[in-house]
Coordinates of C-alpha atoms in Angstrom, one line a residue:
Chain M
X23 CA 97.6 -101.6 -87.6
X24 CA 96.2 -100.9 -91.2
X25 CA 96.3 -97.4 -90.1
X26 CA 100.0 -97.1 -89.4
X27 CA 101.0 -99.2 -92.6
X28 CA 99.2 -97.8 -95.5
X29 CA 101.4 -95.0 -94.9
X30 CA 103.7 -97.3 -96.2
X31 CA 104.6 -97.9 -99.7
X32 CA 103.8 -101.6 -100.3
X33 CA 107.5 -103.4 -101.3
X34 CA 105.7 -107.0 -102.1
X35 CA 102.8 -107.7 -103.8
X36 CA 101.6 -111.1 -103.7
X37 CA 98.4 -112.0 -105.7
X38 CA 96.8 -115.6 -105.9
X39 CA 100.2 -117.2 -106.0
X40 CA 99.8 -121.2 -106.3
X41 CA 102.4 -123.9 -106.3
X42 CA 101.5 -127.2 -107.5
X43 CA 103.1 -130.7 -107.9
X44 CA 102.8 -133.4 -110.2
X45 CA 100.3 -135.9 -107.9
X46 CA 97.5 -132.8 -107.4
X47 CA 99.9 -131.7 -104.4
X48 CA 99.2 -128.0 -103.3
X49 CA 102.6 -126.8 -101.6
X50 CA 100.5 -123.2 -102.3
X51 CA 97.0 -122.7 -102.6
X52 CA 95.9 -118.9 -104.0
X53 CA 98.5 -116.7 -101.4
X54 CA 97.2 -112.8 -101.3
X55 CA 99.6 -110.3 -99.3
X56 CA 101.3 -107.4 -99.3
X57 CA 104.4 -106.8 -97.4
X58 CA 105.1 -102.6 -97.0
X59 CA 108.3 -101.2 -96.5
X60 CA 109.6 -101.4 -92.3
X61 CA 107.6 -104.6 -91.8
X62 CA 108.4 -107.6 -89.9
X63 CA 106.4 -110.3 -91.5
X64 CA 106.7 -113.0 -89.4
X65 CA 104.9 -116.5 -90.9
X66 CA 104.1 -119.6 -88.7
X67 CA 102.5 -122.7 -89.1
X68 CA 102.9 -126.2 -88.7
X69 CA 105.6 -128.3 -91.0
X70 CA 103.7 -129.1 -94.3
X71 CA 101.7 -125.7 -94.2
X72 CA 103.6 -124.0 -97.0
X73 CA 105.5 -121.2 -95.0
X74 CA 108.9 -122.0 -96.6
X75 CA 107.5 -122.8 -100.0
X76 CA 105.8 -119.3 -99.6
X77 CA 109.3 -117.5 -98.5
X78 CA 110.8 -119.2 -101.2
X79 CA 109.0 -118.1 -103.9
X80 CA 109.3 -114.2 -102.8
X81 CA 112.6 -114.2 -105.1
X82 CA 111.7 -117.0 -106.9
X83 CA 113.7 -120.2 -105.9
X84 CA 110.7 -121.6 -106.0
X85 CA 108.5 -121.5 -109.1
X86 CA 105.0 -120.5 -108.4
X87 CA 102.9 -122.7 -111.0
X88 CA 101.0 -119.2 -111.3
X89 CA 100.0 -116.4 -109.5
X90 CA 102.2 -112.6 -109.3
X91 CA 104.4 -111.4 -106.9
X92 CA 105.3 -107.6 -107.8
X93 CA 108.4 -106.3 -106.3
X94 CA 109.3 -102.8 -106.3
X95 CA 106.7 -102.3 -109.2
X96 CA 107.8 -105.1 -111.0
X97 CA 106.0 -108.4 -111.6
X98 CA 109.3 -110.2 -111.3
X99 CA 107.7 -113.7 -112.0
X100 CA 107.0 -112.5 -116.1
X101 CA 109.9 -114.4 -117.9
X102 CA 110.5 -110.9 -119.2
X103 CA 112.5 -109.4 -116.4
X104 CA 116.0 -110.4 -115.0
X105 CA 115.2 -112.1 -111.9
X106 CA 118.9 -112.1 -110.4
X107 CA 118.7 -108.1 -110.6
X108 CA 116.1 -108.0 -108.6
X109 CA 117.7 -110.7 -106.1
X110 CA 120.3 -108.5 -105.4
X111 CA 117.6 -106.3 -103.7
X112 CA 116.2 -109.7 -101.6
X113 CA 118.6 -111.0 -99.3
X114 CA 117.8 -114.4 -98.1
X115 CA 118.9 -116.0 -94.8
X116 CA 118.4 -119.9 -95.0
X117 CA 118.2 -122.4 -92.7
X118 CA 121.5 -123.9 -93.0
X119 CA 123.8 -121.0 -93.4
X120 CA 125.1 -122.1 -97.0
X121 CA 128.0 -120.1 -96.0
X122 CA 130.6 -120.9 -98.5
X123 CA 133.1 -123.2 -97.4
X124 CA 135.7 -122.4 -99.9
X125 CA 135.9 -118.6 -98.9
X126 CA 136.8 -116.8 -96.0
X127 CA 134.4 -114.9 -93.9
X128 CA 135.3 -111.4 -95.6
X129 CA 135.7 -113.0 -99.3
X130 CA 132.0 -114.5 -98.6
X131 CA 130.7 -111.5 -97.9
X132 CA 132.6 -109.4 -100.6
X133 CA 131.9 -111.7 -103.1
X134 CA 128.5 -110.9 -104.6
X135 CA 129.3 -106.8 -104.2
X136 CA 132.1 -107.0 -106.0
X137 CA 131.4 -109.2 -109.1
X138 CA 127.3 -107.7 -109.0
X139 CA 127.3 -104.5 -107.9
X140 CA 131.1 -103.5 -109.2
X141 CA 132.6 -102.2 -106.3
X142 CA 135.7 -101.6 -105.1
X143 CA 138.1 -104.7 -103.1
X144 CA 138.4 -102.1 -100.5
X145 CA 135.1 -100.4 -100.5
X146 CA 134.1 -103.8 -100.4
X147 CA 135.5 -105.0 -97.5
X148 CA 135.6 -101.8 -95.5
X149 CA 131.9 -101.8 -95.6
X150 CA 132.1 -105.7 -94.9
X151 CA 134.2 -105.0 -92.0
X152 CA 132.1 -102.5 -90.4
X153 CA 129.0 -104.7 -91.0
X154 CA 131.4 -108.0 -89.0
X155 CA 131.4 -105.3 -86.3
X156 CA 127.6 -104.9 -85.8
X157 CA 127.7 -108.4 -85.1
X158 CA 130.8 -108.9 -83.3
X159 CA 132.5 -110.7 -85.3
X160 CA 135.0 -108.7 -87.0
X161 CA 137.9 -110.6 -85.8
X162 CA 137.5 -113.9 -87.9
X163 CA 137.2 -112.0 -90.8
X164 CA 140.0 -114.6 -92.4
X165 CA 138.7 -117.1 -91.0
X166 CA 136.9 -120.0 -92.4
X167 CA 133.1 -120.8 -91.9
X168 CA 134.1 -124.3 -90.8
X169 CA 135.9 -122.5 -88.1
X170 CA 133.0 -120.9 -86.6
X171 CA 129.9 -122.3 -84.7
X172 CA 126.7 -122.4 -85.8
X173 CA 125.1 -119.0 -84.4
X174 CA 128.6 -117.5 -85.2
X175 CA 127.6 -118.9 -88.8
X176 CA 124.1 -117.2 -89.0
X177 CA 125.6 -114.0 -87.9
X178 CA 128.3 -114.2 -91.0
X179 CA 124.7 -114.7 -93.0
X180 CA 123.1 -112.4 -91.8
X181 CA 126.0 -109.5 -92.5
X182 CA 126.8 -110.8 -96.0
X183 CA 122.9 -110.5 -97.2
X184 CA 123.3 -107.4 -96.2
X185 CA 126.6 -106.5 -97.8
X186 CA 124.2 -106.1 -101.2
X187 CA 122.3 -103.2 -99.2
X188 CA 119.0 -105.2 -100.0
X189 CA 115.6 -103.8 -99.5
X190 CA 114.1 -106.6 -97.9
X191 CA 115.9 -109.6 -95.9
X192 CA 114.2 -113.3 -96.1
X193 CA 114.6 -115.8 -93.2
X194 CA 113.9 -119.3 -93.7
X195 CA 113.6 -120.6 -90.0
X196 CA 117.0 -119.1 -89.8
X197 CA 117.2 -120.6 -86.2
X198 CA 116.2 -123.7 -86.3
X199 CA 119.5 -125.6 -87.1
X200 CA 120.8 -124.0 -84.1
X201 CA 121.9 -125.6 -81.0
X202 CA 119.6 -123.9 -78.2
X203 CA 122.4 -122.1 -76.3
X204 CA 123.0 -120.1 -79.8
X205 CA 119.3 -119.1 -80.7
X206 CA 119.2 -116.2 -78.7
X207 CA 122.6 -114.3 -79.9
X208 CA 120.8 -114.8 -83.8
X209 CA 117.3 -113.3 -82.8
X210 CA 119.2 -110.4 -81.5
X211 CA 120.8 -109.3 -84.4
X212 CA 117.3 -109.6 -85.9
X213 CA 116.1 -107.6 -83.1
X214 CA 118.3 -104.9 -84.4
X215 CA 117.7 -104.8 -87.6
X216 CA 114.1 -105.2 -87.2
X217 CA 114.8 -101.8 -85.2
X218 CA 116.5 -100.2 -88.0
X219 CA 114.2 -100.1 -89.9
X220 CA 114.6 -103.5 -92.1
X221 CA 112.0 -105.2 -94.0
X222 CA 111.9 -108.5 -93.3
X223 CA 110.0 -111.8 -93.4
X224 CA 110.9 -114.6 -91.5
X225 CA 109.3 -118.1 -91.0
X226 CA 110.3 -119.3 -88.0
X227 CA 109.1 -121.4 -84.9
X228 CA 110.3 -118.6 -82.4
X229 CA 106.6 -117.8 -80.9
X230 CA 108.4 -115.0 -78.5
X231 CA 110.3 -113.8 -81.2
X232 CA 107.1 -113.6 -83.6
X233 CA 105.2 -111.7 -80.5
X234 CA 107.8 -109.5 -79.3
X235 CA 109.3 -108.0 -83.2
X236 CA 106.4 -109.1 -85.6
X237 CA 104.4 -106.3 -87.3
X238 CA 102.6 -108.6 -88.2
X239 CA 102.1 -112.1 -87.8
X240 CA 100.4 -114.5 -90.8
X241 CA 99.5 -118.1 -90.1
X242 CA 99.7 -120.2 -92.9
X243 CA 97.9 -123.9 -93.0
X244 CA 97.6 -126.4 -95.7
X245 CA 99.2 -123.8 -98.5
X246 CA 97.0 -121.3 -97.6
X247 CA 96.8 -118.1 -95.2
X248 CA 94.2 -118.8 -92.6
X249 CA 94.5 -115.8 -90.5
X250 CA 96.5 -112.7 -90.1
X251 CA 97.1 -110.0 -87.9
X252 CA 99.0 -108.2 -84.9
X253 CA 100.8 -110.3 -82.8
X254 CA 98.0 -109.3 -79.9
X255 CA 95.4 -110.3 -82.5
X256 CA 97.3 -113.9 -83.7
X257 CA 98.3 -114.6 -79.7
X258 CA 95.6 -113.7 -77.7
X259 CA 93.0 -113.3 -80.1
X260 CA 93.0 -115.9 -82.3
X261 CA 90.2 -116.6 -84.1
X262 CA 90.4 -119.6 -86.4
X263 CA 90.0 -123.1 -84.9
X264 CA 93.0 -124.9 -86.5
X265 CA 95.0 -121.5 -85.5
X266 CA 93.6 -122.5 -81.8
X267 CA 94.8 -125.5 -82.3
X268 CA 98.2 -124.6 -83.5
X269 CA 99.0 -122.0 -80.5
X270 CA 97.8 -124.7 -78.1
X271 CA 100.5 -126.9 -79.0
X272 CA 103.3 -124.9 -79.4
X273 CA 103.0 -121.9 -76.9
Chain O
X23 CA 192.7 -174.2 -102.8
X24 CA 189.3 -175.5 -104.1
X25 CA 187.5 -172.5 -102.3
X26 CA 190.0 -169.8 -103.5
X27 CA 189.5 -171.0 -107.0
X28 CA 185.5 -170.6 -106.9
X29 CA 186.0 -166.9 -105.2
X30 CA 188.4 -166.0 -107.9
X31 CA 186.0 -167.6 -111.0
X32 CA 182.7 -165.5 -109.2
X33 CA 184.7 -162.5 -108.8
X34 CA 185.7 -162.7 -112.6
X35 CA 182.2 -163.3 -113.9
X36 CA 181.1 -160.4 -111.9
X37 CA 183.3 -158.2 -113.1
X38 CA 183.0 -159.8 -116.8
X39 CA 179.3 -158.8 -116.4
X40 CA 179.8 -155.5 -114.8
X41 CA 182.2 -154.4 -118.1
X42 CA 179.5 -156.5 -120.2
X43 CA 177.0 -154.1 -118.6
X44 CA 179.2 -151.2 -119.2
X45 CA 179.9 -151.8 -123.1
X46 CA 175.7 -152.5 -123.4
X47 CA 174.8 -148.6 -121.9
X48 CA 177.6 -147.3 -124.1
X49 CA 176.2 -148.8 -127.1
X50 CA 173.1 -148.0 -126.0
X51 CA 172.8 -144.1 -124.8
X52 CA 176.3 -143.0 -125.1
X53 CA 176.9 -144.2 -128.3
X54 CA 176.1 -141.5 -131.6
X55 CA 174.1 -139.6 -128.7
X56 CA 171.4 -142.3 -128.7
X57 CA 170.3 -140.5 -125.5
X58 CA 168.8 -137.9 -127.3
X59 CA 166.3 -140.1 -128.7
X60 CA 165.1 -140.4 -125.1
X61 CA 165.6 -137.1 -124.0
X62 CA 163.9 -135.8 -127.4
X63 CA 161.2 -138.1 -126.9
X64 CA 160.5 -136.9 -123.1
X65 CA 160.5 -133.3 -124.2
X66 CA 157.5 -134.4 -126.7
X67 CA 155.4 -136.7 -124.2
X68 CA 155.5 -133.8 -122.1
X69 CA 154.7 -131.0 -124.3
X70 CA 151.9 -133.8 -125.6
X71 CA 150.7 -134.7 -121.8
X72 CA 150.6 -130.8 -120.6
X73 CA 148.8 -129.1 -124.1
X74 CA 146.2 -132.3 -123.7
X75 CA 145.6 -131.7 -120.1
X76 CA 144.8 -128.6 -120.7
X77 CA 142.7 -129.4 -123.6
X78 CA 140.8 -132.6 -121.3
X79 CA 140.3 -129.6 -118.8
X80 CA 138.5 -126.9 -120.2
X81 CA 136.2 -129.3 -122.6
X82 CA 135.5 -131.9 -119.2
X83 CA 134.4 -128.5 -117.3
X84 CA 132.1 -127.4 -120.2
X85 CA 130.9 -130.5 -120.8
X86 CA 130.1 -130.9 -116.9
X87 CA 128.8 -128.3 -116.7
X88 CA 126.0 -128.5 -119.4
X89 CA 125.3 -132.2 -118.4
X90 CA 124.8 -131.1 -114.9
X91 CA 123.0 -127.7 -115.9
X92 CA 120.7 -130.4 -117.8
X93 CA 120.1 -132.8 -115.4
X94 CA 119.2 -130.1 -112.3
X95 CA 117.1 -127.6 -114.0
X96 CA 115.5 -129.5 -117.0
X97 CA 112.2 -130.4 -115.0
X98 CA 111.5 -126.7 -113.5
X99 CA 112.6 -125.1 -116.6
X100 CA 109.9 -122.8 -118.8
X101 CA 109.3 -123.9 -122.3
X102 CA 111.1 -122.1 -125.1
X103 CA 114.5 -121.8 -126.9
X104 CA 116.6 -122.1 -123.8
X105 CA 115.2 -125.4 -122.9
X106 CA 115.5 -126.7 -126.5
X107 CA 119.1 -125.2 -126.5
X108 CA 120.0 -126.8 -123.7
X109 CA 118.6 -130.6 -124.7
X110 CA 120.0 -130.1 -127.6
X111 CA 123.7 -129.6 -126.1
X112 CA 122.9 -132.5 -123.4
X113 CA 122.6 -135.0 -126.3
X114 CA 125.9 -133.7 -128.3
X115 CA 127.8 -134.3 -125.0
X116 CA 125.8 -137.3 -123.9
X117 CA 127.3 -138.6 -127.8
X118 CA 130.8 -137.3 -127.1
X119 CA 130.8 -139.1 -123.7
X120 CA 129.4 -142.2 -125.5
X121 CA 131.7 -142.4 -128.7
X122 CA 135.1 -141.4 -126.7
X123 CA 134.6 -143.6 -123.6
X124 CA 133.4 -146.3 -125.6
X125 CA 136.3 -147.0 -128.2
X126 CA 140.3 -147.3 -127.6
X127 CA 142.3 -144.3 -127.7
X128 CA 145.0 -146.0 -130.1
X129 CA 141.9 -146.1 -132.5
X130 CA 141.2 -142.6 -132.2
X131 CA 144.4 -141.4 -132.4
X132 CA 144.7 -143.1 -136.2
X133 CA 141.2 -141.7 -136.7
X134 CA 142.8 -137.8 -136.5
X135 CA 145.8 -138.6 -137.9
X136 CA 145.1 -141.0 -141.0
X137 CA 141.4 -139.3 -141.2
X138 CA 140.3 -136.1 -139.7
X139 CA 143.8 -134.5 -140.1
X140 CA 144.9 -136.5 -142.9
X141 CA 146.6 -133.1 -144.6
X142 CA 148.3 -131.7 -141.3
X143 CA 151.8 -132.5 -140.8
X144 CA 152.2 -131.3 -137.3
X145 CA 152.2 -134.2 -135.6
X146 CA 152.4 -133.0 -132.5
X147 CA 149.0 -130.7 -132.8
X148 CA 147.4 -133.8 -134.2
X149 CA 148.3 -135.8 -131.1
X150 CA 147.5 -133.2 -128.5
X151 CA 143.6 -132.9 -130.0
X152 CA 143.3 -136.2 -130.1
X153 CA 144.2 -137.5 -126.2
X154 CA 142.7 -134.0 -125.4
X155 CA 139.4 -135.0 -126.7
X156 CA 139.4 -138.4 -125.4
X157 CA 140.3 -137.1 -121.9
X158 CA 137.9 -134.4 -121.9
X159 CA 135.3 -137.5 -121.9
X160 CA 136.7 -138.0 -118.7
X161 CA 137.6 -135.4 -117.1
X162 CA 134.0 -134.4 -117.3
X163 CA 132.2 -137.3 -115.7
X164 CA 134.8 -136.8 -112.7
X165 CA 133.8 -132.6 -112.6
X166 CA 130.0 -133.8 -113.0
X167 CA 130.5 -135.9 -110.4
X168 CA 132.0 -133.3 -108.1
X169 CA 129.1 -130.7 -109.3
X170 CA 126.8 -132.9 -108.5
X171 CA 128.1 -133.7 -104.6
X172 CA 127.8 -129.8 -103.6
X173 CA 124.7 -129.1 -101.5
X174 CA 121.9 -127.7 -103.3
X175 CA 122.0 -125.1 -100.6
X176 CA 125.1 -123.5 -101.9
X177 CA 124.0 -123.2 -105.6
X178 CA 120.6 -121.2 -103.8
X179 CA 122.8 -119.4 -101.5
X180 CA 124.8 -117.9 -105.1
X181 CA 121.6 -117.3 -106.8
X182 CA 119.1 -115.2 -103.5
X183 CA 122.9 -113.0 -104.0
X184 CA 121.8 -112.4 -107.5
X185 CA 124.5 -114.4 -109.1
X186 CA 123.4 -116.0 -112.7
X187 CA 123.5 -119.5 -113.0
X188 CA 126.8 -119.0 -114.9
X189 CA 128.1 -116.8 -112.3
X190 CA 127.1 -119.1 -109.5
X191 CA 128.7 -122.3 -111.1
X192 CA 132.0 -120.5 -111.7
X193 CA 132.8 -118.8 -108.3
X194 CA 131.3 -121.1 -105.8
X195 CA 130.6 -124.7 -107.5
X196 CA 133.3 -125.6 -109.8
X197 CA 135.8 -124.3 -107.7
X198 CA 134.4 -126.8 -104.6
X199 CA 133.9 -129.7 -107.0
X200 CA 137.5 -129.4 -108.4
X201 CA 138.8 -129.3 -105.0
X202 CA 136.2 -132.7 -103.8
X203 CA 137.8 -134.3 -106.8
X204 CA 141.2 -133.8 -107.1
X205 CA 142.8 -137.0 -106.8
X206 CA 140.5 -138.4 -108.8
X207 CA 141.3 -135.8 -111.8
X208 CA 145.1 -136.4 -110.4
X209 CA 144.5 -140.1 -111.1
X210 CA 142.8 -139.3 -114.7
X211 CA 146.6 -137.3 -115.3
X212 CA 148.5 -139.9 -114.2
X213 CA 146.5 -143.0 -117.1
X214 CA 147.2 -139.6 -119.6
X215 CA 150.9 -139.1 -119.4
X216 CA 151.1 -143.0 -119.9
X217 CA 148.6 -143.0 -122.6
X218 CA 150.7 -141.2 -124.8
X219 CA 153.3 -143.7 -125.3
X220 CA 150.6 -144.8 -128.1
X221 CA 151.6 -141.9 -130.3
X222 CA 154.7 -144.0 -131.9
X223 CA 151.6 -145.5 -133.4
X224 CA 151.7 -142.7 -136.2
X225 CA 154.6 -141.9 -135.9
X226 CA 155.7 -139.3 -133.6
X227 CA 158.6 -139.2 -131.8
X228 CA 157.5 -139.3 -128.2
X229 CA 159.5 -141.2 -124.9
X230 CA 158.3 -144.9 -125.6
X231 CA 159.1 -144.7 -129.4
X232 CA 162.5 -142.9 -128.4
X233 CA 163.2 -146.0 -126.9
X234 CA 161.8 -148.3 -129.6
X235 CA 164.3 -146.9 -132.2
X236 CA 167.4 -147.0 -129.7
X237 CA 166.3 -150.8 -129.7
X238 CA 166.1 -151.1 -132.9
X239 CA 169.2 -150.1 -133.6
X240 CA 171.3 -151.5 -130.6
X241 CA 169.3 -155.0 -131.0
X242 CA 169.2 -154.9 -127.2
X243 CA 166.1 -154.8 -125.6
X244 CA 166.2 -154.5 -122.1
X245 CA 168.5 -151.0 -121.6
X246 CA 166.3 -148.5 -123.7
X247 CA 162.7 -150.2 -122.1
X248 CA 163.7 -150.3 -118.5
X249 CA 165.0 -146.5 -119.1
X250 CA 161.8 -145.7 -120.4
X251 CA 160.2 -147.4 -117.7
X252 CA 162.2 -145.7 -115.3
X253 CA 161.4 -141.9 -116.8
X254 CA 158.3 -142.5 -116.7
X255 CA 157.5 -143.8 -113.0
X256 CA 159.9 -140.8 -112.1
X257 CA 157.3 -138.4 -114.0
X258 CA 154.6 -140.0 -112.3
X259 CA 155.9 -139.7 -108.5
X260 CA 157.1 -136.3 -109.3
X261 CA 153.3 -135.5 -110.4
X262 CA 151.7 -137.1 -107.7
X263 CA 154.2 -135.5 -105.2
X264 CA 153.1 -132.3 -106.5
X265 CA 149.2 -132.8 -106.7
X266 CA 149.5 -134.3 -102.8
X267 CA 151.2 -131.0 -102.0
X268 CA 148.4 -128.9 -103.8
X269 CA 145.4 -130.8 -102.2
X270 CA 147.5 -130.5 -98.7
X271 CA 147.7 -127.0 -99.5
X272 CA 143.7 -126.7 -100.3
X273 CA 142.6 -128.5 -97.2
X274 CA 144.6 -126.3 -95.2
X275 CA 142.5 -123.3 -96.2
X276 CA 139.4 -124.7 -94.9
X277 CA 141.0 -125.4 -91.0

């Protein structure tokens, strides 16, 4: 795999990233990576291990107590450089939705490109629009998120990350609110995107997903990456005991 | 015969009290135009109520907004002049909150006028700073309260967009906590209009002393109060009627 990706300019650059809390808690203990350009990251591990934490701190919601991660060339975790520009290039997919409940579907995802990136109402929402149509959605573009269902929900998103034409995507177990029957129409938009050509790291608990779209797959235990590899390598090679241990109860 | 004579005495006292009646509102509103002492006073609660409102807003939103900015990011935030900025604001709001909530507004009505504005002689400006500051106090306890009820996952949702913190509070937290707390802000309205019959404490001309000096001069009581009375409840249903319609008109966007 190394040999297809260093082709690859690297996007992320993580280097001994640690999080700490008061009461000697390690959320992140010393996190090395590099995430290139056209990956799907995909992290797993049991609850506790550090995974979201670890997303989280990629655009910085979370404060690393030290440690670098280097974006684009830029160590965006020195005080000295505008984090929220460089958000505009991470879009991040959470758990919940956090659609926002006060806007319609189209003003949600026009929002942040019109007061950030300056554009246009109507190039706004054109490009909004055709984005609702990649995902099917494009008739309850006035609607209201608390009209939709949950998987119609992650969809919206989805889309309205990518309304900031972002350079990476972030997905914090971005199906695991969802009622079963609604998993499946989320993953595939993933699917797609992953097929575009989209950077993206997701945590997630989707095993099939992880094995079937994953680059590359890290498992993380204990605030700390334990092993990491191709999907073929992580799911039918593992190596590390507590990863052993891991896949035997889940898969 | 008897009964006759006890219909015609309760049909003459009714209609002795229903001319008796008539002469007292004559004397009272009709009489050298004492109406426009109410109507003149009305026109200046209002114009009082609406500037203050305005006033109690945009101070109760600020000062939400920095106790709130304080009490959610304080802990995670890096050492420097930002964080000393910022403590330094919390405690001059934390005093404001303190001082206004904790003494009568008659008192610091007299405190502008007789004191702070002791050389101004428009009344009016003087009484609009003065219930505008005290319900600014307010105001921003009931915003910091709504700020405070909005998931923390919609303040990260505004920020992984690449919104500021400023940015993120204006366009997708006050505008959900002003809607979550609307009738209690509508409630905060209502005590304001009515706490401004206090300004005939120093003097201005507002509804409530309107009334006074028609009494004054009438030496009847009981027309010029219950007419006050009666203007205000009417300004009060009319304003709830209207902030019922609004909120209606809010929750409708969300269904």
């Amino acid at each position: 795999m190394s040999a297809d990706n260093s082709k690859n300019e690297v996007l992320i650059s993580v280097r001994d990233l640690a999080k700490h809390y008061k009461g000697d808690i390690h959320a992140l203990d010393g996190i090395s990576t590099d995430i290139r350009k056209g990956e799907v990251v995909v992290v797993i591990g049991p609850s506790g291990s550090g995974k979201s934490t670890f997303l989280r701190s990629l655009n910085l919601l979370e404060h690393p107590t030290s440690g670098t991660i280097t974006f684009e060339g830029i160590d965006i975790t020195s005080p000295d450089n505008d984090i929220n520009k460089y958000r505009q290039k991470m879009g991040m997919v959470f758990q919940h939705f956090n659609l926002f409940p006060h806007l319609t579907i189209l003003e949600n995802m026009t929002l942040a490109p019109k007061k950030l990136l300056k554009m246009s109402k109507s190039d706004a929402e054109e490009k909004a629009l055709e984005l609702l149509k990649k995902v099917a959605l494009e008739d309850r573009a006035q609607a209201y998120p608390s009209q939709l269902s949950g998987g119609q929900k992650q969809r919206i998103a989805i889309v309205r990350a990518l309304c900031m034409s972002p350079d990476v995507l972030l997905f914090d177990e971005p199906t695991s609110a969802l009622d079963p029957e609604m998993v499946g129409e989320v993953l595939d938009v993933m699917k797609d995107l992953a097929k575009s050509g989209m950077t993206m790291v997701v945590v997630t608990h989707e095993m099939g997903f992880a094995r079937e779209v994953g680059s590359r797959v890290i498992f993380m235990d204990a605030g700390q990456i334990i092993e990491e590899g191709t999907p073929e390598e992580i799911f039918d090679h593992p190596k590390n005991e507590r990863l052993q241990t891991f896949l035997a109860k889940v898969l | 015969m008897l009964n006759h004579l006890a219909a015609y005495r309760t049909a003459l006292s009714v209609s002795s009290w229903f001319s008796e009646m008539k002469d007292r509102l004559y004397t009272n509103f009709i009489a050298e135009d004492r109406y426009m002492y109410l109507l003149k006073g009305l026109w200046m609660t209002l114009r009082i109520t609406f500037l203050a409102v305005l006033l109690g807003i945009a101070l109760g939103v600020v000062a939400a907004i920095v106790r709130s900015t304080h009490d959610k990011t304080i802990a995670d935030m890096r050492p420097g002049f930002g964080k000393i900025l910022l403590k330094i604001l919390d405690a001059l709001v934390k005093l404001y909150l303190t001082v206004i909530r904790g003494t009568p507004v008659v008192v610091q009505l007299m405190i502008t006028y007789y004191i702070i504005f002791a050389s101004s002689t428009n009344q009016m400006l003087v009484a609009v700073l003065a219930f505008g500051i005290n319900s600014g106090a307010y105001v921003a306890e009931i915003i910091r309260s709504g700020i405070m009820s909005i998931d923390n996952g919609q303040f990260e949702a505004g920020r992984s967009l690449g919104f500021n913190y400023i940015q993120t509070m204006i366009y997708i937290i006050i505008p959900q906590a002003i809607k979550n707390v609307l009738p209690a802000l509508a409630n905060e309205f209502i005590v304001l209009i009515k706490e401004t019959s206090v300004s005939g404490y120093v003097g201005i001309q507002d509804l409530t002393r309107g009334g006074d000096v028609i009494r004054s001069r009438t030496f009847d009581a009981f027309p010029p109060l219950l007419a006050v009375a009666g203007i205000y409840l009417i300004i009060v249903i009319f304003f709830s009627k209207m902030v019922s319609i609004l909120e209606r008109r809010l929750r409708n966007s969300e269904r």
